[in-house]
PDB file of C-alpha atoms in Angstrom:
ATOM      1  CA  MET A   1      48.254 125.189 -27.412  1.00 94.00           C
ATOM      2  CA  ASP A   2      46.808 128.591 -26.456  1.00 96.00           C
ATOM      3  CA  ARG A   3      46.668 128.777 -22.642  1.00 98.00           C
ATOM      4  CA  VAL A   4      43.943 131.076 -21.303  1.00 98.00           C
ATOM      5  CA  VAL A   5      42.494 132.408 -18.079  1.00 98.00           C
ATOM      6  CA  VAL A   6      38.798 133.321 -18.074  1.00 98.00           C
ATOM      7  CA  SER A   7      37.811 136.511 -16.282  1.00 97.00           C
ATOM      8  CA  TRP A   8      34.948 135.022 -14.317  1.00 97.00           C
ATOM      9  CA  SER A   9      31.850 136.616 -12.804  1.00 95.00           C
ATOM     10  CA  GLY A  10      29.760 133.449 -12.617  1.00 96.00           C
ATOM     11  CA  GLY A  11      27.193 135.047 -14.922  1.00 97.00           C
ATOM     12  CA  LYS A  12      25.724 134.123 -18.271  1.00 97.00           C
ATOM     13  CA  ASP A  13      28.132 135.986 -20.553  1.00 97.00           C
ATOM     14  CA  ALA A  14      31.186 134.598 -18.766  1.00 97.00           C
ATOM     15  CA  ALA A  15      29.686 131.100 -19.003  1.00 98.00           C
ATOM     16  CA  THR A  16      29.023 131.521 -22.721  1.00 98.00           C
ATOM     17  CA  ALA A  17      32.565 132.759 -23.342  1.00 98.00           C
ATOM     18  CA  LEU A  18      34.000 129.864 -21.323  1.00 98.00           C
ATOM     19  CA  TRP A  19      31.907 127.339 -23.257  1.00 97.00           C
ATOM     20  CA  GLU A  20      33.132 128.675 -26.581  1.00 96.00           C
ATOM     21  CA  VAL A  21      36.764 128.658 -25.477  1.00 97.00           C
ATOM     22  CA  ALA A  22      36.459 125.164 -23.971  1.00 97.00           C
ATOM     23  CA  SER A  23      35.019 123.893 -27.262  1.00 95.00           C
ATOM     24  CA  ASP A  24      38.228 124.798 -29.117  1.00 96.00           C
ATOM     25  CA  PRO A  25      40.694 121.871 -29.014  1.00 96.00           C
ATOM     26  CA  ASP A  26      43.595 124.284 -29.535  1.00 97.00           C
ATOM     27  CA  ARG A  27      42.870 126.184 -26.307  1.00 97.00           C
ATOM     28  CA  GLU A  28      43.439 125.184 -22.689  1.00 97.00           C
ATOM     29  CA  ILE A  29      41.650 126.926 -19.814  1.00 98.00           C
ATOM     30  CA  VAL A  30      44.149 127.314 -16.985  1.00 97.00           C
ATOM     31  CA  GLU A  31      41.770 128.755 -14.402  1.00 98.00           C
ATOM     32  CA  LEU A  32      38.901 131.124 -13.668  1.00 98.00           C
ATOM     33  CA  LEU A  33      39.726 134.543 -12.176  1.00 98.00           C
ATOM     34  CA  THR A  34      37.217 136.415 -10.018  1.00 95.00           C
ATOM     35  CA  THR A  35      37.345 139.527  -7.850  1.00 95.00           C
ATOM     36  CA  VAL A  36      35.434 139.402  -4.568  1.00 94.00           C
ATOM     37  CA  ASP A  37      34.528 141.950  -1.930  1.00 91.00           C
ATOM     38  CA  ALA A  38      37.183 141.678   0.783  1.00 90.00           C
ATOM     39  CA  GLU A  39      34.622 142.371   3.535  1.00 89.00           C
ATOM     40  CA  ASN A  40      31.917 139.844   2.695  1.00 90.00           C
ATOM     41  CA  GLY A  41      33.570 137.395   0.276  1.00 88.00           C
ATOM     42  CA  ARG A  42      30.898 137.921  -2.374  1.00 92.00           C
ATOM     43  CA  VAL A  43      31.476 138.379  -6.102  1.00 92.00           C
ATOM     44  CA  SER A  44      32.101 142.034  -6.904  1.00 85.00           C
ATOM     45  CA  MET A  45      28.905 143.771  -8.144  1.00 82.00           C
ATOM     46  CA  HIS A  46      26.978 140.495  -8.483  1.00 89.00           C
ATOM     47  CA  GLY A  47      26.774 139.893  -4.734  1.00 91.00           C
ATOM     48  CA  VAL A  48      26.929 136.095  -5.124  1.00 95.00           C
ATOM     49  CA  ARG A  49      28.235 134.131  -2.140  1.00 94.00           C
ATOM     50  CA  GLY A  50      31.764 132.799  -2.320  1.00 93.00           C
ATOM     51  CA  ASP A  51      30.666 129.257  -1.472  1.00 93.00           C
ATOM     52  CA  LEU A  52      28.289 129.241  -4.441  1.00 95.00           C
ATOM     53  CA  LEU A  53      31.115 130.422  -6.683  1.00 96.00           C
ATOM     54  CA  GLU A  54      33.278 127.555  -5.417  1.00 96.00           C
ATOM     55  CA  ARG A  55      30.516 125.017  -6.078  1.00 97.00           C
ATOM     56  CA  GLN A  56      30.077 126.454  -9.551  1.00 97.00           C
ATOM     57  CA  ALA A  57      33.794 126.175 -10.374  1.00 98.00           C
ATOM     58  CA  ALA A  58      33.860 122.598  -9.038  1.00 97.00           C
ATOM     59  CA  ALA A  59      30.873 121.680 -11.239  1.00 98.00           C
ATOM     60  CA  LEU A  60      32.706 123.188 -14.218  1.00 98.00           C
ATOM     61  CA  ASN A  61      35.873 121.321 -13.206  1.00 97.00           C
ATOM     62  CA  TYR A  62      38.190 124.355 -13.383  1.00 98.00           C
ATOM     63  CA  PRO A  63      40.452 125.878 -10.731  1.00 98.00           C
ATOM     64  CA  LEU A  64      39.143 129.138  -9.282  1.00 98.00           C
ATOM     65  CA  ARG A  65      41.318 132.100  -8.287  1.00 97.00           C
ATOM     66  CA  THR A  66      39.697 134.836  -6.201  1.00 96.00           C
ATOM     67  CA  VAL A  67      41.278 138.228  -5.562  1.00 95.00           C
ATOM     68  CA  ASP A  68      40.058 140.263  -2.592  1.00 92.00           C
ATOM     69  CA  ILE A  69      39.192 143.864  -3.457  1.00 93.00           C
ATOM     70  CA  PRO A  70      38.387 146.371  -0.663  1.00 90.00           C
ATOM     71  CA  PRO A  71      34.931 147.975  -0.835  1.00 84.00           C
ATOM     72  CA  ASP A  72      34.960 151.242  -2.796  1.00 82.00           C
ATOM     73  CA  ALA A  73      38.524 150.558  -3.968  1.00 83.00           C
ATOM     74  CA  SER A  74      40.051 153.092  -6.338  1.00 87.00           C
ATOM     75  CA  ASN A  75      41.242 151.996  -9.767  1.00 87.00           C
ATOM     76  CA  ASP A  76      44.808 152.235  -8.466  1.00 90.00           C
ATOM     77  CA  GLU A  77      44.023 149.863  -5.572  1.00 92.00           C
ATOM     78  CA  TYR A  78      42.141 147.490  -7.870  1.00 91.00           C
ATOM     79  CA  GLU A  79      45.106 147.340 -10.225  1.00 90.00           C
ATOM     80  CA  ARG A  80      47.565 146.921  -7.345  1.00 94.00           C
ATOM     81  CA  ARG A  81      45.673 143.826  -6.146  1.00 94.00           C
ATOM     82  CA  LEU A  82      45.525 142.260  -9.602  1.00 94.00           C
ATOM     83  CA  GLU A  83      49.002 143.084 -10.863  1.00 94.00           C
ATOM     84  CA  PRO A  84      50.858 140.261  -9.039  1.00 95.00           C
ATOM     85  CA  VAL A  85      48.285 137.764 -10.299  1.00 96.00           C
ATOM     86  CA  VAL A  86      48.837 138.869 -13.888  1.00 96.00           C
ATOM     87  CA  ASP A  87      52.604 138.750 -13.288  1.00 95.00           C
ATOM     88  CA  GLU A  88      52.202 135.133 -12.214  1.00 96.00           C
ATOM     89  CA  TYR A  89      50.120 134.266 -15.276  1.00 96.00           C
ATOM     90  CA  GLU A  90      52.795 135.757 -17.488  1.00 96.00           C
ATOM     91  CA  ALA A  91      55.475 133.689 -15.731  1.00 95.00           C
ATOM     92  CA  ARG A  92      53.352 130.546 -16.182  1.00 95.00           C
ATOM     93  CA  GLY A  93      53.094 131.102 -19.925  1.00 96.00           C
ATOM     94  CA  VAL A  94      49.423 132.102 -20.094  1.00 97.00           C
ATOM     95  CA  ASP A  95      48.684 133.543 -23.552  1.00 97.00           C
ATOM     96  CA  HIS A  96      45.300 135.240 -23.141  1.00 97.00           C
ATOM     97  CA  VAL A  97      42.842 136.532 -20.584  1.00 98.00           C
ATOM     98  CA  VAL A  98      39.314 135.966 -21.891  1.00 98.00           C
ATOM     99  CA  PHE A  99      36.716 138.656 -21.184  1.00 98.00           C
ATOM    100  CA  ALA A 100      32.969 138.371 -21.817  1.00 97.00           C
ATOM    101  CA  ASP A 101      32.337 142.051 -22.634  1.00 95.00           C
ATOM    102  CA  LEU A 102      29.861 142.624 -25.445  1.00 95.00           C
ATOM    103  CA  PHE A 103      29.926 146.222 -26.650  1.00 92.00           C
ATOM    104  CA  LEU A 104      31.095 148.705 -23.992  1.00 91.00           C
ATOM    105  CA  GLU A 105      34.161 150.232 -25.635  1.00 95.00           C
ATOM    106  CA  GLY A 106      35.426 152.005 -22.518  1.00 94.00           C
ATOM    107  CA  ILE A 107      35.579 148.788 -20.491  1.00 93.00           C
ATOM    108  CA  ARG A 108      37.371 146.929 -23.283  1.00 95.00           C
ATOM    109  CA  GLU A 109      39.889 149.744 -23.681  1.00 96.00           C
ATOM    110  CA  TYR A 110      40.556 149.772 -19.938  1.00 93.00           C
ATOM    111  CA  ARG A 111      41.162 146.011 -19.827  1.00 95.00           C
ATOM    112  CA  ALA A 112      43.407 146.116 -22.899  1.00 95.00           C
ATOM    113  CA  ALA A 113      45.445 148.957 -21.418  1.00 93.00           C
ATOM    114  CA  ARG A 114      46.106 146.918 -18.262  1.00 92.00           C
ATOM    115  CA  LEU A 115      47.675 144.179 -20.412  1.00 94.00           C
ATOM    116  CA  ASP A 116      49.530 146.478 -22.796  1.00 93.00           C
ATOM    117  CA  GLY A 117      53.226 145.625 -23.058  1.00 91.00           C
ATOM    118  CA  ARG A 118      52.827 142.162 -21.568  1.00 94.00           C
ATOM    119  CA  HIS A 119      53.283 138.771 -23.201  1.00 92.00           C
ATOM    120  CA  LEU A 120      49.632 137.892 -22.599  1.00 94.00           C
ATOM    121  CA  ALA A 121      46.768 139.652 -24.316  1.00 96.00           C
ATOM    122  CA  GLY A 122      43.048 140.157 -23.937  1.00 97.00           C
ATOM    123  CA  ASP A 123      40.549 138.093 -25.913  1.00 97.00           C
ATOM    124  CA  TRP A 124      36.876 139.030 -26.398  1.00 97.00           C
ATOM    125  CA  PRO A 125      35.073 136.051 -28.007  1.00 97.00           C
ATOM    126  CA  LEU A 126      31.588 137.576 -27.660  1.00 97.00           C
ATOM    127  CA  TRP A 127      32.441 141.099 -28.747  1.00 97.00           C
ATOM    128  CA  GLY A 128      29.971 142.849 -31.052  1.00 96.00           C
ATOM    129  CA  ARG A 129      27.310 140.157 -31.048  1.00 96.00           C
ATOM    130  CA  ASN A 130      23.632 141.006 -31.039  1.00 97.00           C
ATOM    131  CA  THR A 131      22.623 140.710 -27.399  1.00 97.00           C
ATOM    132  CA  ALA A 132      19.101 139.419 -28.085  1.00 97.00           C
ATOM    133  CA  ASP A 133      20.569 136.651 -30.249  1.00 97.00           C
ATOM    134  CA  LEU A 134      23.223 135.904 -27.641  1.00 97.00           C
ATOM    135  CA  VAL A 135      20.822 135.410 -24.746  1.00 98.00           C
ATOM    136  CA  GLY A 136      18.519 133.427 -27.037  1.00 98.00           C
ATOM    137  CA  SER A 137      21.400 131.096 -27.898  1.00 97.00           C
ATOM    138  CA  PHE A 138      22.232 130.819 -24.193  1.00 98.00           C
ATOM    139  CA  LEU A 139      18.719 129.571 -23.446  1.00 98.00           C
ATOM    140  CA  ASP A 140      18.581 127.351 -26.544  1.00 98.00           C
ATOM    141  CA  ALA A 141      21.749 125.616 -25.310  1.00 97.00           C
ATOM    142  CA  ASP A 142      19.945 124.748 -22.048  1.00 97.00           C
ATOM    143  CA  PHE A 143      21.990 127.002 -19.840  1.00 98.00           C
ATOM    144  CA  ARG A 144      20.137 128.035 -16.684  1.00 98.00           C
ATOM    145  CA  ALA A 145      20.743 131.085 -14.523  1.00 98.00           C
ATOM    146  CA  ARG A 146      19.153 133.135 -11.777  1.00 98.00           C
ATOM    147  CA  VAL A 147      19.234 136.908 -11.518  1.00 98.00           C
ATOM    148  CA  ALA A 148      21.484 137.848  -8.617  1.00 97.00           C
ATOM    149  CA  CYS A 149      20.968 141.614  -8.619  1.00 96.00           C
ATOM    150  CA  VAL A 150      19.316 144.415 -10.548  1.00 97.00           C
ATOM    151  CA  ASP A 151      19.937 148.134 -10.917  1.00 97.00           C
ATOM    152  CA  GLY A 152      16.986 149.847  -9.277  1.00 96.00           C
ATOM    153  CA  SER A 153      17.055 152.644 -11.857  1.00 96.00           C
ATOM    154  CA  ALA A 154      16.281 150.091 -14.599  1.00 97.00           C
ATOM    155  CA  LEU A 155      14.335 147.281 -12.888  1.00 97.00           C
ATOM    156  CA  ASP A 156      12.287 146.922  -9.734  1.00 95.00           C
ATOM    157  CA  ALA A 157      13.199 144.505  -6.958  1.00 97.00           C
ATOM    158  CA  SER A 158      10.764 141.824  -8.188  1.00 97.00           C
ATOM    159  CA  PHE A 159      13.214 140.919 -10.984  1.00 98.00           C
ATOM    160  CA  ALA A 160      15.933 139.906  -8.507  1.00 98.00           C
ATOM    161  CA  GLY A 161      15.999 136.173  -7.825  1.00 97.00           C
ATOM    162  CA  ARG A 162      14.011 135.229 -10.917  1.00 98.00           C
ATOM    163  CA  GLU A 163      15.247 132.598 -13.306  1.00 98.00           C
ATOM    164  CA  LEU A 164      16.589 134.038 -16.531  1.00 98.00           C
ATOM    165  CA  ASP A 165      14.142 132.583 -19.041  1.00 98.00           C
ATOM    166  CA  ARG A 166      12.031 133.812 -21.905  1.00 98.00           C
ATOM    167  CA  ALA A 167       9.309 135.036 -19.550  1.00 98.00           C
ATOM    168  CA  PHE A 168      11.902 137.176 -17.777  1.00 98.00           C
ATOM    169  CA  LEU A 169      13.057 138.621 -21.117  1.00 98.00           C
ATOM    170  CA  GLU A 170       9.492 139.385 -22.164  1.00 98.00           C
ATOM    171  CA  ASP A 171       8.940 141.285 -18.912  1.00 98.00           C
ATOM    172  CA  LEU A 172      11.947 143.569 -19.365  1.00 98.00           C
ATOM    173  CA  PRO A 173      10.974 147.209 -19.868  1.00 97.00           C
ATOM    174  CA  ASP A 174      11.844 148.949 -23.116  1.00 95.00           C
ATOM    175  CA  GLY A 175      15.420 150.151 -23.159  1.00 95.00           C
ATOM    176  CA  VAL A 176      16.807 147.394 -20.935  1.00 97.00           C
ATOM    177  CA  ASP A 177      19.458 145.385 -22.758  1.00 96.00           C
ATOM    178  CA  PRO A 178      18.470 141.690 -22.887  1.00 97.00           C
ATOM    179  CA  CYS A 179      21.969 140.775 -21.672  1.00 97.00           C
ATOM    180  CA  GLY A 180      21.997 143.535 -19.064  1.00 96.00           C
ATOM    181  CA  GLU A 181      25.197 144.882 -20.631  1.00 94.00           C
ATOM    182  CA  HIS A 182      24.574 148.368 -19.235  1.00 92.00           C
ATOM    183  CA  GLY A 183      24.565 146.858 -15.739  1.00 93.00           C
ATOM    184  CA  GLU A 184      20.782 146.544 -15.514  1.00 96.00           C
ATOM    185  CA  PHE A 185      21.050 143.035 -14.064  1.00 97.00           C
ATOM    186  CA  HIS A 186      23.614 140.355 -13.218  1.00 97.00           C
ATOM    187  CA  THR A 187      23.184 136.591 -13.115  1.00 98.00           C
ATOM    188  CA  PHE A 188      24.496 133.372 -11.603  1.00 98.00           C
ATOM    189  CA  VAL A 189      24.652 130.347 -13.935  1.00 98.00           C
ATOM    190  CA  PHE A 190      23.836 127.076 -12.222  1.00 98.00           C
ATOM    191  CA  ASP A 191      23.568 124.604 -15.103  1.00 98.00           C
ATOM    192  CA  GLY A 192      24.441 124.205 -18.757  1.00 97.00           C
ATOM    193  CA  PRO A 193      26.603 122.339 -21.265  1.00 96.00           C
ATOM    194  CA  PRO A 194      29.975 122.808 -19.508  1.00 96.00           C
ATOM    195  CA  PHE A 195      28.665 121.661 -16.092  1.00 97.00           C
ATOM    196  CA  ASP A 196      29.372 118.167 -14.778  1.00 96.00           C
ATOM    197  CA  ASP A 197      26.368 118.606 -12.454  1.00 95.00           C
ATOM    198  CA  PRO A 198      23.922 121.438 -11.723  1.00 96.00           C
ATOM    199  CA  VAL A 199      24.589 123.747  -8.785  1.00 96.00           C
ATOM    200  CA  THR A 200      21.332 123.572  -6.854  1.00 93.00           C
ATOM    201  CA  VAL A 201      20.400 127.107  -5.873  1.00 95.00           C
ATOM    202  CA  ALA A 202      17.392 128.877  -4.383  1.00 93.00           C
ATOM    203  CA  ALA A 203      16.366 132.510  -4.104  1.00 94.00           C
ATOM    204  CA  GLY A 204      16.568 133.894  -0.575  1.00 94.00           C
ATOM    205  CA  GLU A 205      15.881 137.355   0.804  1.00 95.00           C
ATOM    206  CA  THR A 206      16.170 140.408  -1.455  1.00 97.00           C
ATOM    207  CA  VAL A 207      17.829 143.484   0.032  1.00 95.00           C
ATOM    208  CA  SER A 208      18.420 146.954  -1.421  1.00 94.00           C
ATOM    209  CA  ARG A 209      21.775 148.713  -1.076  1.00 90.00           C
ATOM    210  CA  PRO A 210      23.236 152.016  -2.301  1.00 87.00           C
ATOM    211  CA  VAL A 211      25.831 151.553  -5.047  1.00 84.00           C
ATOM    212  CA  GLY A 212      27.588 154.386  -6.864  1.00 80.00           C
ATOM    213  CA  GLY A 213      24.908 156.961  -6.216  1.00 84.00           C
ATOM    214  CA  GLY A 214      22.050 154.589  -7.078  1.00 88.00           C
ATOM    215  CA  THR A 215      20.298 151.591  -5.557  1.00 95.00           C
ATOM    216  CA  TYR A 216      20.783 147.925  -6.396  1.00 96.00           C
ATOM    217  CA  HIS A 217      18.462 145.108  -5.349  1.00 97.00           C
ATOM    218  CA  TYR A 218      20.360 141.938  -4.366  1.00 97.00           C
ATOM    219  CA  CYS A 219      18.800 138.509  -4.019  1.00 97.00           C
ATOM    220  CA  ASP A 220      20.702 136.291  -1.592  1.00 96.00           C
ATOM    221  CA  LEU A 221      21.082 133.194  -3.743  1.00 96.00           C
ATOM    222  CA  ARG A 222      21.792 130.161  -1.576  1.00 93.00           C
ATOM    223  CA  PRO A 223      22.610 126.503  -2.110  1.00 90.00           C
ATOM    224  CA  THR A 224      19.376 124.543  -1.935  1.00 85.00           C
ATOM    225  CA  ASP A 225      20.630 122.554   1.051  1.00 77.00           C
ATOM    226  CA  GLU A 226      20.743 125.845   2.998  1.00 63.00           C
ATOM    227  CA  ALA A 227      17.359 127.140   1.829  1.00 48.00           C
ATOM    228  CA  ASP A 228      14.464 127.421   4.277  1.00 49.00           C
TER     229      ASP A 228
END
């Protein structure tokens, strides 16, 4: 049995990768691994609340491991926080860490280098797939997601908080990857084939924040029972 950990963002590509891995009877998902902002407890880059992430993991019926990362952490600090977790996985006999990257070579090389020389390896089940086909298959499978944040240099704030559906894809400007693989947008999946129950979620206030020399628009996704 191949024992795996899924590098988990809560977004559509991670959910698709998890679904594929979970469908293989020769693979066992040990847990989901997520990095969160140490100051606000939200998913790194995506800005999704920690309590929503916990509800999502519970609906998927997998353990969730979160690692606190300081804001604006250097690569060295990021690696220092994650290294003991990977050490533990190795000791527990985990075979692979599953990543949902699609075509960004630099990111894949970085992740592979962090695992080089260990007894567990990286696995990229979605690598190299056509992104239009991938998001189409995601919707055909009845997955549902909301857009948690968008890069202001690629999309205006009105895209944040929208449901990821075919109307959303049709409205994307030319040059924006339909999976947002260049960081144009990030999502939160709230229903789909691996879920025991949907995670009821509503779009709250959208705020704009500086990130890495640019501006990102974040929609405060909230559980429906907390929505106004």
